[in-house]
Short mmCIF file of C-alpha atoms and ligand atoms in Angstrom, two decimals:
data_model
loop_
_atom_site.label_atom_id
_atom_site.label_comp_id
_atom_site.label_asym_id
_atom_site.label_seq_id
_atom_site.Cartn_x
_atom_site.Cartn_y
_atom_site.Cartn_z
CA MET G 161 -13.81 1.67 18.74
CA THR G 162 -11.90 3.19 21.64
CA ASP G 163 -14.19 4.92 24.11
CA VAL G 164 -13.74 8.66 23.77
CA SER G 165 -17.37 9.27 24.70
CA SER G 166 -16.81 12.41 26.75
CA ALA G 167 -15.47 14.01 23.57
CA PRO G 168 -17.59 16.03 21.20
CA ASP G 169 -18.90 13.95 18.35
CA ARG G 170 -16.52 15.38 15.77
CA PRO G 171 -13.86 13.89 13.51
CA LEU G 172 -10.38 13.78 15.04
CA VAL G 173 -6.97 14.70 13.67
CA ILE G 174 -3.77 14.20 15.68
CA VAL G 175 -0.61 16.09 14.72
CA SER G 176 2.79 15.22 16.13
CA ASN G 177 6.36 15.30 14.95
CA ARG G 178 7.08 11.64 15.69
CA GLY G 179 4.27 9.44 14.44
CA PRO G 180 2.88 6.23 15.89
CA LEU G 181 4.55 4.00 13.28
CA SER G 182 8.20 3.51 12.51
CA PHE G 183 9.33 1.89 9.25
CA THR G 184 12.42 -0.24 8.71
CA VAL G 185 14.06 -1.71 5.61
CA GLY G 186 14.95 -5.39 5.94
CA ASP G 187 18.09 -7.03 4.50
CA ASP G 188 15.93 -8.07 1.54
CA GLY G 189 15.07 -4.40 0.94
CA VAL G 190 11.44 -4.94 1.95
CA LEU G 191 9.76 -2.33 4.14
CA GLY G 192 8.58 -3.40 7.58
CA VAL G 193 6.51 -1.44 10.03
CA GLY G 194 6.33 -1.40 13.84
CA ARG G 195 5.30 0.85 16.70
CA ALA G 196 7.42 3.93 17.26
CA ALA G 197 8.94 4.57 20.70
CA GLY G 198 8.74 7.58 23.02
CA GLY G 199 6.49 8.94 25.74
CA LEU G 200 4.08 10.75 23.44
CA VAL G 201 3.40 7.79 21.19
CA THR G 202 3.27 5.32 24.09
CA ALA G 203 0.59 7.41 25.79
CA LEU G 204 -1.42 8.43 22.75
CA GLY G 205 -1.02 5.49 20.35
CA PRO G 206 -3.22 2.98 22.19
CA ALA G 207 -5.94 5.58 22.71
CA VAL G 208 -6.10 6.60 19.06
CA ALA G 209 -6.04 3.02 17.71
CA GLY G 210 -9.54 2.17 16.52
CA THR G 211 -10.93 5.71 16.54
CA GLY G 212 -10.74 6.19 12.75
CA ALA G 213 -8.72 9.36 13.36
CA THR G 214 -6.21 10.85 10.94
CA TRP G 215 -2.67 11.24 12.35
CA VAL G 216 -0.29 13.65 10.63
CA ALA G 217 3.39 13.09 11.47
CA ALA G 218 6.84 13.62 9.96
CA ALA G 219 8.59 10.87 8.01
CA ILE G 220 11.75 10.80 10.14
CA SER G 221 14.05 7.95 9.10
CA GLU G 222 15.14 7.04 5.61
CA ALA G 223 12.70 4.09 5.73
CA ASP G 224 9.85 6.37 6.89
CA ARG G 225 10.56 8.64 3.95
CA ARG G 226 10.60 5.73 1.53
CA ALA G 227 7.32 4.38 2.94
CA ALA G 228 5.76 7.83 2.59
CA THR G 229 6.89 8.16 -1.00
CA ASP G 230 5.86 4.59 -1.96
CA GLY G 231 2.45 4.85 -0.30
CA GLY G 232 1.61 8.37 -1.51
CA GLY G 233 2.02 9.60 2.08
CA LEU G 234 -0.91 7.63 3.51
CA THR G 235 -0.87 4.40 5.55
CA GLU G 236 -3.95 2.68 6.99
CA ALA G 237 -3.12 1.06 10.35
CA GLU G 238 -4.71 -0.17 13.58
CA GLY G 239 -7.93 1.74 12.96
CA PHE G 240 -6.45 5.11 12.03
CA ARG G 241 -4.94 6.78 8.96
CA LEU G 242 -1.36 8.01 9.03
CA ARG G 243 -0.39 10.90 6.78
CA SER G 244 3.42 11.06 6.66
CA LEU G 245 4.92 14.38 5.84
CA VAL G 246 8.21 14.42 3.93
CA VAL G 247 10.17 17.58 4.68
CA ASP G 248 13.37 18.79 2.98
CA LEU G 249 16.23 17.29 5.04
CA ASP G 250 18.04 20.58 5.74
CA ASP G 251 14.81 22.23 6.83
CA TYR G 252 14.03 19.23 9.02
CA ARG G 253 17.44 19.50 10.75
CA SER G 254 16.94 23.21 11.39
CA TYR G 255 13.45 22.58 12.75
CA TYR G 256 14.20 19.45 14.84
CA ASP G 257 17.88 19.69 15.83
CA VAL G 258 18.50 23.43 16.00
CA VAL G 259 15.24 24.95 17.19
CA ALA G 260 13.03 22.25 18.75
CA ASN G 261 15.69 20.16 20.50
CA GLY G 262 18.72 22.45 20.46
CA THR G 263 16.84 25.47 21.81
CA LEU G 264 13.23 25.03 22.98
CA TRP G 265 13.90 21.70 24.75
CA PHE G 266 16.77 23.26 26.72
CA LEU G 267 14.70 26.30 27.70
CA HIS G 268 11.59 24.33 28.71
CA HIS G 269 13.71 22.01 30.88
CA GLY G 270 15.75 24.78 32.52
CA LEU G 271 18.95 23.45 30.90
CA ALA G 272 20.31 26.66 29.37
CA ASP G 273 23.99 27.25 30.07
CA ALA G 274 23.69 31.04 30.25
CA ALA G 275 27.44 31.72 30.06
CA ARG G 276 27.59 30.08 26.63
CA ARG G 277 24.26 28.89 25.25
CA PRO G 278 21.81 29.63 23.75
CA ARG G 279 23.53 31.90 21.22
CA PHE G 280 21.14 33.47 18.75
CA ASP G 281 23.24 34.32 15.72
CA ARG G 282 22.20 34.84 12.09
CA ARG G 283 22.22 31.11 11.37
CA TRP G 284 19.87 30.51 14.25
CA ARG G 285 17.48 33.05 12.74
CA GLU G 286 17.55 31.09 9.46
CA ALA G 287 16.81 27.94 11.47
CA TRP G 288 13.88 29.68 13.14
CA ALA G 289 12.50 30.60 9.68
CA ALA G 290 12.80 26.91 8.71
CA PHE G 291 11.08 25.90 11.97
CA ALA G 292 8.16 28.19 11.15
CA GLY G 293 8.12 26.81 7.59
CA VAL G 294 7.95 23.19 8.77
CA ASN G 295 5.11 24.12 11.16
CA ARG G 296 3.31 25.64 8.15
CA ALA G 297 3.91 22.46 6.14
CA PHE G 298 2.27 20.44 8.95
CA ALA G 299 -0.65 22.90 8.88
CA ARG G 300 -1.03 22.47 5.10
CA ALA G 301 -1.13 18.68 5.50
CA VAL G 302 -3.78 19.02 8.22
CA ALA G 303 -5.77 21.43 6.06
CA GLU G 304 -5.71 18.88 3.22
CA GLU G 305 -6.68 15.90 5.38
CA ALA G 306 -9.03 17.22 8.06
CA PRO G 307 -12.74 16.53 7.60
CA GLU G 308 -15.08 19.55 7.95
CA GLY G 309 -15.38 20.69 11.58
CA ALA G 310 -12.72 18.32 12.93
CA VAL G 311 -10.94 18.70 16.27
CA VAL G 312 -7.18 18.93 15.72
CA LEU G 313 -5.03 17.85 18.66
CA VAL G 314 -1.56 19.30 18.10
CA GLN G 315 1.11 17.60 20.20
CA ASP G 316 4.23 19.05 21.77
CA TYR G 317 6.89 21.70 21.68
CA GLN G 318 7.96 21.08 18.08
CA LEU G 319 4.63 22.31 16.67
CA PRO G 320 3.56 25.54 18.40
CA LEU G 321 2.84 27.43 15.17
CA VAL G 322 0.47 25.03 13.35
CA ALA G 323 -2.75 26.58 14.67
CA ALA G 324 -1.86 30.07 13.46
CA SER G 325 -1.90 28.85 9.83
CA LEU G 326 -5.01 26.73 10.39
CA ALA G 327 -6.93 29.70 11.80
CA ARG G 328 -6.37 31.42 8.46
CA ASP G 329 -6.89 28.48 6.10
CA ARG G 330 -9.42 26.27 7.90
CA PRO G 331 -11.46 28.31 10.39
CA ASP G 332 -13.95 25.41 10.64
CA LEU G 333 -11.38 23.38 12.63
CA THR G 334 -10.86 23.59 16.41
CA ALA G 335 -7.22 23.24 17.44
CA VAL G 336 -6.08 22.18 20.93
CA HIS G 337 -2.39 22.05 21.83
CA PHE G 338 -0.83 19.64 24.31
CA ASN G 339 2.74 20.19 25.51
CA HIS G 340 4.52 17.05 26.75
CA THR G 341 7.41 18.99 28.29
CA PRO G 342 7.53 21.50 31.13
CA PHE G 343 7.13 25.08 29.94
CA ALA G 344 9.70 27.88 30.26
CA GLY G 345 8.72 30.69 32.63
CA PRO G 346 9.09 34.41 31.76
CA ASP G 347 12.79 34.74 32.62
CA THR G 348 13.72 31.79 30.46
CA ILE G 349 11.37 32.48 27.56
CA GLY G 350 12.84 36.01 27.62
CA MET G 351 16.18 34.52 26.50
CA LEU G 352 14.69 33.94 23.05
CA PRO G 353 15.02 36.77 20.52
CA ASP G 354 11.97 39.01 21.06
CA VAL G 355 10.45 38.23 17.71
CA ALA G 356 10.73 34.45 18.28
CA ALA G 357 9.26 34.63 21.82
CA ASP G 358 6.39 36.66 20.45
CA GLU G 359 5.77 34.31 17.52
CA LEU G 360 5.99 31.21 19.72
CA LEU G 361 3.50 32.43 22.31
CA THR G 362 1.18 34.05 19.76
CA GLY G 363 1.15 30.73 17.90
CA LEU G 364 0.19 28.82 21.02
CA ALA G 365 -2.42 31.44 21.89
CA CYS G 366 -4.15 30.70 18.54
CA HIS G 367 -5.38 27.40 20.06
CA HIS G 368 -8.78 27.00 21.61
CA ALA G 369 -6.95 25.63 24.67
CA CYS G 370 -3.44 24.52 25.69
CA GLY G 371 -2.91 21.43 27.84
CA PHE G 372 -0.08 20.31 30.13
CA HIS G 373 0.78 17.30 32.31
CA SER G 374 1.17 19.50 35.40
CA GLY G 375 -0.43 22.66 36.77
CA ARG G 376 3.11 24.00 37.30
CA TRP G 377 3.82 23.95 33.56
CA ALA G 378 0.43 25.53 32.78
CA ALA G 379 1.17 28.35 35.25
CA SER G 380 4.62 28.98 33.66
CA PHE G 381 3.00 29.15 30.24
CA VAL G 382 0.37 31.66 31.37
CA ALA G 383 3.04 33.77 33.12
CA SER G 384 5.18 33.77 29.94
CA CYS G 385 2.19 34.82 27.80
CA GLU G 386 1.42 37.67 30.20
CA ALA G 387 5.05 38.81 30.31
CA VAL G 388 5.59 38.73 26.55
CA LEU G 389 2.16 39.36 25.02
CA GLY G 390 0.42 41.24 27.81
CA ARG G 391 -2.29 40.63 30.38
CA GLY G 392 -5.18 38.39 29.36
CA SER G 393 -3.30 37.09 26.29
CA ALA G 394 -3.09 33.45 27.38
CA PRO G 395 -5.64 31.02 25.92
CA ALA G 396 -7.59 28.65 28.17
CA THR G 397 -5.34 26.02 29.75
CA PHE G 398 -6.09 22.57 31.12
CA VAL G 399 -4.12 19.99 33.08
CA ALA G 400 -4.36 16.35 32.04
CA PRO G 401 -1.48 14.07 33.08
CA ALA G 402 -1.04 11.15 30.69
CA ALA G 403 -1.76 7.65 31.94
CA ALA G 404 0.21 4.47 31.38
CA ASP G 405 -1.57 1.73 29.44
CA ALA G 406 -1.84 -0.91 32.17
CA ASP G 407 -3.13 -3.67 29.85
CA ASP G 408 -0.41 -3.04 27.33
CA ILE G 409 2.53 -2.98 29.75
CA ARG G 410 1.23 -6.02 31.62
CA ALA G 411 0.95 -7.88 28.31
CA VAL G 412 4.61 -7.07 27.61
CA ALA G 413 5.49 -8.15 31.17
CA ALA G 414 3.82 -11.52 30.51
CA SER G 415 5.52 -12.05 27.13
CA PRO G 416 8.14 -14.78 26.58
CA GLU G 417 10.76 -12.13 25.64
CA CYS G 418 10.24 -10.38 28.96
CA ARG G 419 10.34 -13.67 30.87
CA ALA G 420 13.66 -14.57 29.21
CA ALA G 421 15.07 -11.10 29.93
CA LEU G 422 14.03 -11.38 33.58
CA ALA G 423 15.70 -14.78 33.93
CA ASP G 424 18.89 -13.30 32.49
CA LEU G 425 18.71 -10.33 34.86
CA GLU G 426 18.06 -12.58 37.89
CA GLU G 427 21.16 -14.53 37.02
CA ARG G 428 23.26 -11.37 36.95
CA VAL G 429 21.80 -9.78 40.08
CA GLY G 430 21.41 -12.93 42.19
CA ASP G 431 20.10 -12.28 45.68
CA ARG G 432 21.32 -8.68 45.73
CA ARG G 433 19.08 -5.64 45.88
CA LEU G 434 18.44 -3.91 42.54
CA ILE G 435 18.17 -0.19 41.85
CA VAL G 436 16.83 0.45 38.34
CA ARG G 437 16.53 3.38 35.99
CA VAL G 438 14.88 3.24 32.54
CA ASP G 439 15.50 6.36 30.48
CA ARG G 440 16.58 7.83 27.20
CA ILE G 441 20.19 9.04 27.33
CA GLU G 442 19.02 12.58 27.50
CA LEU G 443 20.27 15.64 29.36
CA SER G 444 17.09 16.36 31.31
CA LYS G 445 17.03 12.81 32.72
CA ASN G 446 19.97 13.58 35.03
CA LEU G 447 21.84 10.31 34.54
CA LEU G 448 25.16 11.74 35.71
CA ARG G 449 23.90 12.87 39.12
CA GLY G 450 22.07 9.55 39.50
CA PHE G 451 25.37 7.66 39.08
CA HIS G 452 27.22 10.12 41.33
CA ALA G 453 24.56 9.46 43.99
CA PHE G 454 25.13 5.70 43.64
CA ASP G 455 28.87 6.26 44.00
CA ASP G 456 28.20 8.35 47.14
CA LEU G 457 25.94 5.58 48.49
CA LEU G 458 28.72 3.01 48.13
CA ARG G 459 31.22 5.40 49.74
CA THR G 460 29.09 6.52 52.69
CA HIS G 461 27.04 3.34 53.27
CA PRO G 462 29.66 0.58 53.05
CA GLU G 463 27.10 -1.98 54.20
CA TRP G 464 25.64 -1.88 50.66
CA ARG G 465 28.89 -2.75 48.87
CA GLU G 466 28.46 -6.06 47.03
CA ARG G 467 24.84 -6.17 48.20
CA VAL G 468 23.27 -3.87 45.59
CA VAL G 469 23.37 -3.55 41.80
CA PHE G 470 22.34 -0.51 39.78
CA GLY G 471 20.70 -1.62 36.50
CA ALA G 472 20.72 1.28 34.03
CA PHE G 473 18.47 0.49 31.06
CA VAL G 474 19.10 3.54 28.97
CA TYR G 475 18.94 4.07 25.26
CA PRO G 476 20.42 6.62 22.86
CA SER G 477 18.41 9.61 21.75
CA ARG G 478 18.83 12.59 19.40
CA GLU G 479 22.30 11.63 18.33
CA GLY G 480 22.26 14.41 15.73
CA LEU G 481 22.97 16.85 18.54
CA PRO G 482 26.58 17.22 19.75
CA GLU G 483 25.38 17.88 23.33
CA TYR G 484 23.74 14.44 23.41
CA LEU G 485 26.79 12.65 22.01
CA ALA G 486 29.05 14.38 24.56
CA TYR G 487 26.59 13.58 27.35
CA ARG G 488 26.54 9.90 26.42
CA GLN G 489 30.34 9.80 26.47
CA GLU G 490 30.41 11.45 29.87
CA VAL G 491 27.80 9.02 31.22
CA GLU G 492 29.71 6.00 29.92
CA GLY G 493 33.02 7.32 31.28
CA LEU G 494 31.47 7.82 34.71
CA VAL G 495 29.91 4.34 34.74
CA ALA G 496 33.30 2.84 33.83
CA ARG G 497 35.03 4.84 36.61
CA ILE G 498 32.50 3.82 39.26
CA ASN G 499 32.72 0.18 38.23
CA ALA G 500 36.51 0.34 38.25
CA THR G 501 36.46 1.86 41.76
CA TRP G 502 34.11 -0.58 43.44
CA ALA G 503 33.89 -3.82 41.45
CA THR G 504 35.07 -7.07 43.03
CA PRO G 505 35.74 -10.39 41.26
CA THR G 506 32.11 -11.40 41.88
CA TRP G 507 30.29 -8.07 41.71
CA THR G 508 29.80 -5.39 39.03
CA PRO G 509 28.07 -2.44 40.70
CA ILE G 510 26.47 -0.92 37.58
CA LEU G 511 24.89 -3.03 34.85
CA TYR G 512 24.84 -0.59 31.97
CA ASP G 513 22.54 -1.55 29.08
CA PRO G 514 22.39 1.11 26.35
CA GLN G 515 20.10 -0.79 23.97
CA ASP G 516 16.52 0.08 23.23
CA HIS G 517 14.86 -3.24 24.06
CA PHE G 518 11.45 -2.71 25.60
CA PRO G 519 10.88 -6.24 27.01
CA ARG G 520 14.26 -5.99 28.78
CA SER G 521 13.33 -2.63 30.30
CA VAL G 522 9.99 -4.06 31.46
CA ALA G 523 11.83 -7.04 33.00
CA ALA G 524 13.91 -4.55 35.00
CA LEU G 525 10.72 -2.80 36.11
CA ARG G 526 9.33 -6.14 37.30
CA ARG G 527 12.48 -6.83 39.33
CA TYR G 528 13.51 -3.50 40.91
CA ASP G 529 13.71 -2.95 44.65
CA VAL G 530 14.19 0.77 44.06
CA LEU G 531 13.24 2.73 40.93
CA LEU G 532 15.27 5.92 40.54
CA VAL G 533 13.52 8.65 38.49
CA ASN G 534 15.56 11.81 39.12
CA PRO G 535 15.11 14.18 36.13
CA VAL G 536 16.30 17.77 36.35
CA ARG G 537 12.83 18.55 35.09
CA ASP G 538 10.38 16.36 33.16
CA GLY G 539 6.97 17.02 31.60
CA LEU G 540 5.53 13.90 33.28
CA ASN G 541 7.65 10.69 33.30
CA LEU G 542 5.58 7.66 32.40
CA VAL G 543 8.24 5.19 33.61
CA ALA G 544 7.36 6.09 37.21
CA LYS G 545 3.78 4.92 36.58
CA GLU G 546 4.71 1.93 34.41
CA GLY G 547 7.06 0.65 37.09
CA ALA G 548 4.34 0.78 39.72
CA LEU G 549 2.06 -1.27 37.44
CA VAL G 550 4.39 -4.21 36.79
CA ASN G 551 6.79 -4.36 39.73
CA GLU G 552 6.72 -7.67 41.62
CA ARG G 553 8.91 -6.90 44.67
CA ASP G 554 7.08 -4.07 46.47
CA GLY G 555 9.64 -1.75 44.97
CA VAL G 556 10.19 1.77 46.27
CA LEU G 557 9.96 4.80 43.97
CA ALA G 558 12.56 7.58 44.45
CA LEU G 559 11.09 10.40 42.36
CA SER G 560 12.29 13.86 41.41
CA ARG G 561 10.05 16.60 42.70
CA GLU G 562 10.74 18.34 39.37
CA SER G 563 8.87 15.73 37.35
CA GLY G 564 5.24 16.28 36.36
CA ALA G 565 4.50 12.82 37.80
CA TRP G 566 5.37 14.23 41.24
CA ASP G 567 1.94 15.94 41.33
CA GLU G 568 0.22 12.53 41.39
CA LEU G 569 2.82 10.28 43.00
CA GLY G 570 4.60 12.70 45.34
CA GLY G 571 2.33 11.88 48.26
CA VAL G 572 3.77 8.34 48.27
CA ALA G 573 7.17 8.38 46.53
CA LEU G 574 10.43 9.23 48.30
CA GLU G 575 11.44 12.74 47.29
CA VAL G 576 14.52 13.35 45.16
CA HIS G 577 16.02 16.84 44.94
CA PRO G 578 17.53 16.36 41.48
CA PHE G 579 20.58 18.58 42.04
CA ASP G 580 21.43 17.29 45.51
CA VAL G 581 23.63 14.23 44.99
CA ALA G 582 24.29 13.61 48.70
CA ALA G 583 20.58 13.79 49.53
CA THR G 584 19.78 11.48 46.60
CA ALA G 585 22.32 8.95 47.97
CA ASP G 586 20.63 9.13 51.39
CA THR G 587 17.23 8.66 49.71
CA LEU G 588 18.56 5.56 47.94
CA ALA G 589 19.82 4.23 51.28
CA GLU G 590 16.44 4.92 52.89
CA ALA G 591 14.63 3.19 50.02
CA LEU G 592 16.91 0.15 50.21
CA SER G 593 16.35 -0.19 53.96
CA MET G 594 12.59 0.34 54.06
CA PRO G 595 10.98 -2.47 56.06
CA ALA G 596 8.81 -5.01 54.24
CA THR G 597 5.46 -3.79 55.59
CA GLY G 598 6.24 -0.20 54.63
CA ARG G 599 7.30 -1.32 51.16
CA ARG G 600 4.10 -3.27 50.66
CA ALA G 601 1.90 -0.29 51.51
CA HIS G 602 4.11 2.06 49.45
CA ALA G 603 3.98 -0.12 46.33
CA ALA G 604 0.24 -0.76 46.63
CA ALA G 605 -0.46 2.98 46.95
CA LEU G 606 1.67 3.75 43.87
CA ALA G 607 -0.02 1.04 41.83
CA ALA G 608 -3.47 2.32 42.82
CA ILE G 609 -2.57 5.81 41.58
CA ALA G 610 -1.04 4.47 38.35
CA GLU G 611 -4.18 2.39 37.71
CA ARG G 612 -6.45 5.42 37.93
CA GLY G 613 -6.14 6.80 34.43
CA THR G 614 -6.24 5.25 30.98
CA PRO G 615 -4.86 6.50 27.67
CA ALA G 616 -8.44 6.71 26.34
CA GLY G 617 -9.48 8.83 29.30
CA TRP G 618 -6.50 11.12 28.71
CA LEU G 619 -7.40 11.49 25.02
CA ALA G 620 -10.99 12.26 26.03
CA ARG G 621 -9.76 15.10 28.24
CA GLN G 622 -7.89 16.66 25.33
CA LEU G 623 -11.00 16.34 23.15
CA ALA G 624 -13.21 17.80 25.85
CA ALA G 625 -10.94 20.85 25.92
CA ALA G 626 -12.10 21.57 22.35
CA GLY G 627 -15.48 22.54 23.85
O1 LIG Y 939 9.10 14.56 26.51
C1 LIG Y 939 8.45 15.09 25.42
C2 LIG Y 939 8.58 14.17 24.26
O2 LIG Y 939 7.89 14.65 23.15
C3 LIG Y 939 8.13 12.78 24.54
O3 LIG Y 939 6.79 12.65 24.48
C4 LIG Y 939 8.85 12.03 23.48
O4 LIG Y 939 9.13 10.76 23.89
C5 LIG Y 939 10.07 12.86 23.27
O5 LIG Y 939 9.91 14.07 23.86
C6 LIG Y 939 10.32 13.14 21.82
O6 LIG Y 939 11.45 12.54 21.50
P1 LIG Y 939 11.96 12.45 20.02
O7 LIG Y 939 12.70 13.72 19.77
O8 LIG Y 939 12.83 11.26 20.02
O9 LIG Y 939 10.76 12.28 19.15
#
C-alpha cells in the first residue's frame, strides 16, 4: 500500500476528466491498456496505485468507450478501481472543447484575446448547460461508487461543479478540489457571463477546501470569490505543489529505450551544446516566443552559430480545437523559417520532434545543457522538476516566473520573462556560458529541491485538507 498515513483513515475516491489508464485497439481488434499521459495523471497515478481507491474518469477515446462498455464501466488495475464514465459525444465536446478548454483554460492562463474572444453567444450558453450536465454525471457516478464517509478528491478545472451535486445527494462525503492550472483573477473571471461566473465559483465553494500548486493561484481564486460572491464566500484553500516521481523517471532514464534514444540524440547533436524543451503543443506553453528567442540568440550572439542545437520534444494536444491546430501550424512554420535562415550543410539549428515518445523526451532531459521552460502561465510545470532529477550534464534551468514551479525553483533557476523575447535570448546566452563550477552548484541545488517531495506526500496533503 502507498503511504498516505497523514491522511484521515477514510476510503478514497479520485475524480478527474482524464483517467490514469488509456485503452487502445490493436490491429487484431483486441483491447490493450497502458498509462495515460499528462501532468495530472503523471503526478497522481503513482500515488494512488496500491491504495485501493476508486478513480472516476471519462472514457475519452473510442477504445476507452469500448473498454467501458465491455467491462460494465469498471476496470481493476494497479491496486485501484477505475470507473469509466461514458458521456454522450456532443455533450462531451461542449463540456471539454467549448467550455473547459475553449473558455476556462484560456481565462485561467490569461490567454483571452479580448478584441475577439471569448464570445458568449447562445450556443455557448447551451455548451455551458452541457458542461454543468457532464459535471452532474460525474457526481452521479461518484455517488454510486463512493463508500460511506469517503473523501472525494476532485481534480482540475473541468470539474468545478461536482461537489454541488454531491452535497445534495451524498452529504456523508467530504469533497476537496485541486486545480492543476492557475486561476483567473476577478477581472478575468468577470469576462464570463454573470450566471456562469456565479455558478462556477459557488460550485467550487461547495468543497471542504480548494487546493492549488501555487499561493498566487490560491490568492486569485479567493479574490475572484470575494468579487463575485461577496466577502467571506471563499472556502478554505491550501497550497500543495505536485512532486515528480523520482523513482519512476529514473527508471525510464535507465531503460533500454531511453538509452537508444540518447545514443541517437548524441549522434545528431555531436559535441554541440543542447537547449531542450519538452512540452505539449499548447498555447500556454509559449513555444513561439521560445523559438523567436532562439532566433534572436543566433542573430545577436553569432558565436553560438553552429555550436548549439535546440531540441524541441513537443507533442500534439487538444486537436479538436481550431486554436490548437492553427498554433501548431504557426509553430511548425516558424521552426522551418528559422532552420532555413541559419542551417548550414552540417548543422540543423532546431531538431523538431512532434511525437509523444516519453523515453525520447527523458533522453533529451538527460542530455540538455539548458532546459527552457517559458510558459505564458502554468499551474506548476513538472518538466522543470523532472529535468533536474535526470539531467547528467549539470544543465541550467531557464524558467518562466509565471509558472507555479517558480515558487520552489525560482531561487536557483535563471528567470524568464515569458513575453520578453530579447531578454529570453540573453538568458539563453547566459545559461549557455555559465562556468562549470556555477553549473554544478546550480544543477545540484535544483535536484535537491526536486527530490524533496513525492507523489504520495502530495496526495497525503490533499487528503489532509479533508480534515
Ligand atoms: O495543466 C492542467 C492539466 O489538467 C494537466 O494536469 C493535464 O496534463 C492537462 O491539463 C490536461 O490535458 P488534457 O486536456 O489532455 O487531459
